[in-house]
Amino acid sequence: MIALANPARFSAIAEKILPWLAGATAVLFAIGLWQGFFVAPADYQQGETVRIMFIHVPSAWLSMFGWTMMSIASLGVLVWRHPLADVAAQAAAPLGAAFTLIALVTGSLWGRPMWGTWWVWDARLTSVLVLFLMYLGVMALRAALDEPSRAAKLVAILTLVGFVNIPIVKFSVDWWNTLHQGASVFRVDGPTIHPAILVPLLINALAFTLLFLTLHLLLMRTELMRRRLRGLRLRAAESGA
Amino acid sequence: MGTLIAVMRRDFTLAIRAGGGFGLPLVFFVSVIAVAPFAIGPDLVLLSRIGPALLWIAALLSTLIGLDRLFGQDAEDGSLDLLLTTPSPLALIVLAKAAAHWIATGLPLAVAAPLLGLMLNLPPETLGTVALTLLVGTPTLTLLGAVGAALTVGLKRGGLLLPVLVLPLTVPVLIFGVGATAGIAGGGGFGPSFTLLLAVMLGSLVLGPLAAAAALKASQA
C-alpha cells in the first residue's frame, strides 16, 4: 500500500494492471450477460422482466460500493493527507453517481410492468434517490472550489458526513414506508433466489465490480495526468513571467 | 465558557440589529404557508390533513435560506479568522454560533407554528405536537445546516450549493418530525417517532459542530 502511494509508481502499476483488468471485465460480462439474457429461465411470476435484475442489482450494489470507496479515500485525505487518496475519491464520485442512476432507471423500467408504476415513494427507491442527490452534491462542491488542496479536505468532510448519514436515511425511510422486497441474497438463512438465477446474478455482479475498478483506475490515471499538466503549466507561467 | 456566551451574545445581537435580516425567516415561513392554499385549494379538510407536513416543509425551507448568514458575514469582515485563533475549541464556538442563529431564526418558527396551524384548521392536540416537534427539529436543521454553511463559506457562488448539500441530510429529521406530528407513519403514534427525532437531534448536536469546525479549518487554511 505504501509503495503504491507514490503517484508515479501508482501510474506505472496501473498501466500494467489495466489491460488485464479490462480483459477480465469483458470476459465476465460476456459470460454474465449471455447467461442472464439467454440461459437463465424466466421467472414464474415476473416473466422475462426478471432479466432486468442482472443489471439492476449489481448497479445498486455498486452505488453503495462507490460511496464506501469514497469514504475510505476521504479518511486517507484527512488522516494521512495523501494526494492520491483525493484522486481516488474524485474518480469514484462520477462512477458512483452513474451506477446509482443506472440502478434508478432500470428499477423504474422494472417497476412499470411489475408494480404498475414508474415510480413509487418507497423506502429503498427514496434512499437511493437521496444517495444520488448526495453524489451530485459532492461533485458540485468539488466543482465550486478552485483550490485543489482545499477542495480535497472539504469534499472529504462532506463524504464522511454522508457516510454517517446514509444509514440513518436508510433506516428512517424504512420506518417511513416500504414496498421494495427485502434482501434476498445476503441473508442469515441463505439466499432465497434459485441457483439458476443466482449464479448469473453473481457473475454479473463480479463483472460490474471489475468494470467499476477498471474505470476507476482509468479515471485516477487521467486525473493524475491532468494534475501534473496543471502543475507544469503553473511552473511554466511562473518561469515565463 | 465565557467566550462561548460572549460569542452567542454577539451573534444574537448582530442577528437582531444588523442588516435588517432579523425576522425574515419567519416572514418567509408565513409566506410559504400563505401561498400553499392557493396551490392546494382552500379545502379545510385537506389542509388540516396535510397541515403538519406543510408547516414542516415551510420550516425546512425557512431554515435553509438563512444559513449562509451563519458564517458568511464573519468570513467577509475577517472576524472568522479571529475566532479560528481563539484558544477555545472551534467546535464549541460553532455550537455557540449555531445556538444564537437558532434562537434568532428557528425558535420563532416553532413559536409561530401553532398560530399558522390554527389557520390550517389543525385539531387542537396537533397544534401542540407540531410546535413541540419543530422545537426539537429546527435546532437539528440548524446544526446540520452549519456543516453545509461551513463547507461553502469561502465560495462566491455558494448560495444555491448550500441547500443542495444540506437537503439530503435533513430527510430523517423531516420523516420523524412529521411522523411524530401526524402519528400516521405506520410506526404508530407520537412516542417512537418523537424519541427518534430527539436521537437525531442529539447525534447532530455532537457531530454537526465537529464536522463544521473541521470544514471551517480546512476552508480557511
mmCIF file of N, CA, C and O in Angstrom, chain A residues 70-116:
data_model
loop_
_atom_site.group_PDB
_atom_site.id
_atom_site.type_symbol
_atom_site.label_atom_id
_atom_site.label_comp_id
_atom_site.label_asym_id
_atom_site.label_seq_id
_atom_site.Cartn_x
_atom_site.Cartn_y
_atom_site.Cartn_z
ATOM 1 N N MET A 70 -15.305 6.068 -1.612
ATOM 2 C CA MET A 70 -15.032 7.492 -1.417
ATOM 3 C C MET A 70 -14.751 7.792 0.052
ATOM 4 O O MET A 70 -13.892 8.613 0.374
ATOM 5 N N SER A 71 -15.495 7.123 0.962
ATOM 6 C CA SER A 71 -15.313 7.388 2.388
ATOM 7 C C SER A 71 -13.947 6.915 2.855
ATOM 8 O O SER A 71 -13.278 7.606 3.627
ATOM 9 N N ILE A 72 -13.528 5.733 2.382
ATOM 10 C CA ILE A 72 -12.203 5.242 2.771
ATOM 11 C C ILE A 72 -11.134 6.191 2.238
ATOM 12 O O ILE A 72 -10.197 6.576 2.961
ATOM 13 N N ALA A 73 -11.306 6.617 0.981
ATOM 14 C CA ALA A 73 -10.350 7.559 0.398
ATOM 15 C C ALA A 73 -10.353 8.869 1.182
ATOM 16 O O ALA A 73 -9.305 9.482 1.397
ATOM 17 N N SER A 74 -11.541 9.298 1.651
ATOM 18 C CA SER A 74 -11.637 10.549 2.403
ATOM 19 C C SER A 74 -10.882 10.458 3.718
ATOM 20 O O SER A 74 -10.245 11.426 4.144
ATOM 21 N N LEU A 75 -10.956 9.268 4.341
ATOM 22 C CA LEU A 75 -10.156 9.071 5.556
ATOM 23 C C LEU A 75 -8.681 9.251 5.230
ATOM 24 O O LEU A 75 -7.927 9.867 5.983
ATOM 25 N N GLY A 76 -8.276 8.711 4.073
ATOM 26 C CA GLY A 76 -6.899 8.869 3.628
ATOM 27 C C GLY A 76 -6.535 10.330 3.449
ATOM 28 O O GLY A 76 -5.424 10.751 3.773
ATOM 29 N N VAL A 77 -7.491 11.119 2.940
ATOM 30 C CA VAL A 77 -7.229 12.546 2.732
ATOM 31 C C VAL A 77 -7.056 13.251 4.071
ATOM 32 O O VAL A 77 -6.109 14.021 4.275
ATOM 33 N N LEU A 78 -7.984 12.969 5.008
ATOM 34 C CA LEU A 78 -7.993 13.744 6.256
ATOM 35 C C LEU A 78 -6.942 13.259 7.247
ATOM 36 O O LEU A 78 -6.350 14.061 7.961
ATOM 37 N N VAL A 79 -6.699 11.938 7.290
ATOM 38 C CA VAL A 79 -5.777 11.412 8.286
ATOM 39 C C VAL A 79 -4.337 11.448 7.772
ATOM 40 O O VAL A 79 -3.456 11.964 8.434
ATOM 41 N N TRP A 80 -4.114 10.907 6.547
ATOM 42 C CA TRP A 80 -2.735 10.834 6.041
ATOM 43 C C TRP A 80 -2.415 11.967 5.082
ATOM 44 O O TRP A 80 -1.299 12.078 4.626
ATOM 45 N N ARG A 81 -3.420 12.765 4.749
ATOM 46 C CA ARG A 81 -3.237 13.903 3.839
ATOM 47 C C ARG A 81 -2.546 13.480 2.562
ATOM 48 O O ARG A 81 -1.632 14.142 2.080
ATOM 49 N N HIS A 82 -2.964 12.346 2.020
ATOM 50 C CA HIS A 82 -2.286 11.875 0.831
ATOM 51 C C HIS A 82 -2.999 12.333 -0.436
ATOM 52 O O HIS A 82 -4.196 12.166 -0.551
ATOM 53 N N PRO A 83 -2.271 12.926 -1.390
ATOM 54 C CA PRO A 83 -2.929 13.429 -2.594
ATOM 55 C C PRO A 83 -3.572 12.322 -3.429
ATOM 56 O O PRO A 83 -4.611 12.536 -4.060
ATOM 57 N N LEU A 84 -2.964 11.132 -3.406
ATOM 58 C CA LEU A 84 -3.522 10.042 -4.211
ATOM 59 C C LEU A 84 -4.901 9.635 -3.694
ATOM 60 O O LEU A 84 -5.783 9.247 -4.476
ATOM 61 N N ALA A 85 -5.106 9.748 -2.380
ATOM 62 C CA ALA A 85 -6.412 9.411 -1.810
ATOM 63 C C ALA A 85 -7.480 10.353 -2.365
ATOM 64 O O ALA A 85 -8.595 9.924 -2.680
ATOM 65 N N ASP A 86 -7.102 11.624 -2.516
ATOM 66 C CA ASP A 86 -8.077 12.571 -3.064
ATOM 67 C C ASP A 86 -8.376 12.248 -4.517
ATOM 68 O O ASP A 86 -9.523 12.349 -4.966
ATOM 69 N N VAL A 87 -7.351 11.844 -5.260
ATOM 70 C CA VAL A 87 -7.573 11.450 -6.655
ATOM 71 C C VAL A 87 -8.545 10.270 -6.700
ATOM 72 O O VAL A 87 -9.470 10.242 -7.521
ATOM 73 N N ALA A 88 -8.368 9.308 -5.779
ATOM 74 C CA ALA A 88 -9.268 8.153 -5.734
ATOM 75 C C ALA A 88 -10.697 8.587 -5.424
ATOM 76 O O ALA A 88 -11.647 8.115 -6.049
ATOM 77 N N ALA A 89 -10.849 9.516 -4.462
ATOM 78 C CA ALA A 89 -12.188 9.983 -4.102
ATOM 79 C C ALA A 89 -12.831 10.707 -5.272
ATOM 80 O O ALA A 89 -14.007 10.511 -5.577
ATOM 81 N N GLN A 90 -12.028 11.543 -5.939
ATOM 82 C CA GLN A 90 -12.577 12.314 -7.055
ATOM 83 C C GLN A 90 -13.031 11.401 -8.183
ATOM 84 O O GLN A 90 -14.074 11.616 -8.801
ATOM 85 N N ALA A 91 -12.232 10.337 -8.458
ATOM 86 C CA ALA A 91 -12.560 9.443 -9.567
ATOM 87 C C ALA A 91 -13.784 8.593 -9.246
ATOM 88 O O ALA A 91 -14.549 8.229 -10.144
ATOM 89 N N ALA A 92 -13.995 8.284 -7.963
ATOM 90 C CA ALA A 92 -15.102 7.393 -7.609
ATOM 91 C C ALA A 92 -16.459 8.094 -7.684
ATOM 92 O O ALA A 92 -17.479 7.448 -7.898
ATOM 93 N N ALA A 93 -16.461 9.441 -7.506
ATOM 94 C CA ALA A 93 -17.754 10.144 -7.410
ATOM 95 C C ALA A 93 -18.612 10.015 -8.670
ATOM 96 O O ALA A 93 -19.766 9.585 -8.587
ATOM 97 N N PRO A 94 -18.090 10.371 -9.872
ATOM 98 C CA PRO A 94 -18.963 10.248 -11.050
ATOM 99 C C PRO A 94 -19.347 8.805 -11.345
ATOM 100 O O PRO A 94 -20.461 8.542 -11.811
ATOM 101 N N LEU A 95 -18.425 7.856 -11.043
ATOM 102 C CA LEU A 95 -18.758 6.449 -11.270
ATOM 103 C C LEU A 95 -19.909 6.012 -10.378
ATOM 104 O O LEU A 95 -20.865 5.392 -10.835
ATOM 105 N N GLY A 96 -19.795 6.360 -9.093
ATOM 106 C CA GLY A 96 -20.869 6.007 -8.167
ATOM 107 C C GLY A 96 -22.185 6.617 -8.600
ATOM 108 O O GLY A 96 -23.228 5.959 -8.592
ATOM 109 N N ALA A 97 -22.128 7.891 -9.009
ATOM 110 C CA ALA A 97 -23.351 8.568 -9.444
ATOM 111 C C ALA A 97 -23.945 7.865 -10.656
ATOM 112 O O ALA A 97 -25.160 7.650 -10.734
ATOM 113 N N ALA A 98 -23.073 7.455 -11.610
ATOM 114 C CA ALA A 98 -23.560 6.811 -12.825
ATOM 115 C C ALA A 98 -24.247 5.486 -12.495
ATOM 116 O O ALA A 98 -25.349 5.200 -12.979
ATOM 117 N N PHE A 99 -23.617 4.681 -11.621
ATOM 118 C CA PHE A 99 -24.224 3.393 -11.287
ATOM 119 C C PHE A 99 -25.514 3.583 -10.487
ATOM 120 O O PHE A 99 -26.453 2.806 -10.625
ATOM 121 N N THR A 100 -25.546 4.618 -9.657
ATOM 122 C CA THR A 100 -26.786 4.899 -8.925
ATOM 123 C C THR A 100 -27.901 5.244 -9.905
ATOM 124 O O THR A 100 -29.039 4.783 -9.771
ATOM 125 N N LEU A 101 -27.558 6.048 -10.917
ATOM 126 C CA LEU A 101 -28.563 6.420 -11.916
ATOM 127 C C LEU A 101 -29.037 5.187 -12.684
ATOM 128 O O LEU A 101 -30.239 5.018 -12.927
ATOM 129 N N ILE A 102 -28.078 4.300 -13.038
ATOM 130 C CA ILE A 102 -28.461 3.070 -13.749
ATOM 131 C C ILE A 102 -29.420 2.243 -12.881
ATOM 132 O O ILE A 102 -30.440 1.738 -13.359
ATOM 133 N N ALA A 103 -29.092 2.143 -11.583
ATOM 134 C CA ALA A 103 -29.966 1.386 -10.679
ATOM 135 C C ALA A 103 -31.361 2.005 -10.639
ATOM 136 O O ALA A 103 -32.367 1.296 -10.677
ATOM 137 N N LEU A 104 -31.426 3.329 -10.592
ATOM 138 C CA LEU A 104 -32.731 4.008 -10.519
ATOM 139 C C LEU A 104 -33.528 3.785 -11.799
ATOM 140 O O LEU A 104 -34.719 3.454 -11.763
ATOM 141 N N VAL A 105 -32.853 3.943 -12.965
ATOM 142 C CA VAL A 105 -33.567 3.845 -14.241
ATOM 143 C C VAL A 105 -34.021 2.411 -14.495
ATOM 144 O O VAL A 105 -35.192 2.169 -14.842
ATOM 145 N N THR A 106 -33.117 1.436 -14.272
ATOM 146 C CA THR A 106 -33.521 0.052 -14.514
ATOM 147 C C THR A 106 -34.606 -0.361 -13.519
ATOM 148 O O THR A 106 -35.525 -1.088 -13.880
ATOM 149 N N GLY A 107 -34.512 0.126 -12.292
ATOM 150 C CA GLY A 107 -35.548 -0.179 -11.308
ATOM 151 C C GLY A 107 -36.898 0.357 -11.752
ATOM 152 O O GLY A 107 -37.933 -0.297 -11.621
ATOM 153 N N SER A 108 -36.869 1.549 -12.331
ATOM 154 C CA SER A 108 -38.096 2.173 -12.799
ATOM 155 C C SER A 108 -38.683 1.377 -13.963
ATOM 156 O O SER A 108 -39.892 1.148 -14.032
ATOM 157 N N LEU A 109 -37.808 0.937 -14.886
ATOM 158 C CA LEU A 109 -38.267 0.146 -16.036
ATOM 159 C C LEU A 109 -38.886 -1.170 -15.571
ATOM 160 O O LEU A 109 -39.844 -1.666 -16.156
ATOM 161 N N TRP A 110 -38.321 -1.739 -14.497
ATOM 162 C CA TRP A 110 -38.855 -2.989 -13.967
ATOM 163 C C TRP A 110 -40.162 -2.722 -13.217
ATOM 164 O O TRP A 110 -41.092 -3.524 -13.259
ATOM 165 N N GLY A 111 -40.227 -1.590 -12.539
ATOM 166 C CA GLY A 111 -41.394 -1.277 -11.724
ATOM 167 C C GLY A 111 -42.661 -1.079 -12.544
ATOM 168 O O GLY A 111 -43.756 -1.380 -12.088
ATOM 169 N N ARG A 112 -42.484 -0.565 -13.781
ATOM 170 C CA ARG A 112 -43.665 -0.270 -14.610
ATOM 171 C C ARG A 112 -44.526 -1.519 -14.848
ATOM 172 O O ARG A 112 -45.718 -1.508 -14.543
ATOM 173 N N PRO A 113 -43.962 -2.628 -15.379
ATOM 174 C CA PRO A 113 -44.810 -3.815 -15.536
ATOM 175 C C PRO A 113 -45.132 -4.526 -14.217
ATOM 176 O O PRO A 113 -46.187 -5.136 -14.090
ATOM 177 N N MET A 114 -44.215 -4.457 -13.233
ATOM 178 C CA MET A 114 -44.400 -5.266 -12.024
ATOM 179 C C MET A 114 -45.292 -4.586 -11.001
ATOM 180 O O MET A 114 -46.183 -5.195 -10.428
ATOM 181 N N TRP A 115 -45.037 -3.319 -10.737
ATOM 182 C CA TRP A 115 -45.830 -2.613 -9.734
ATOM 183 C C TRP A 115 -46.905 -1.753 -10.393
ATOM 184 O O TRP A 115 -47.707 -1.127 -9.709
ATOM 185 N N GLY A 116 -46.829 -1.626 -11.753
ATOM 186 C CA GLY A 116 -47.808 -0.820 -12.462
ATOM 187 C C GLY A 116 -47.527 0.668 -12.396
ATOM 188 O O GLY A 116 -48.404 1.475 -12.697
#
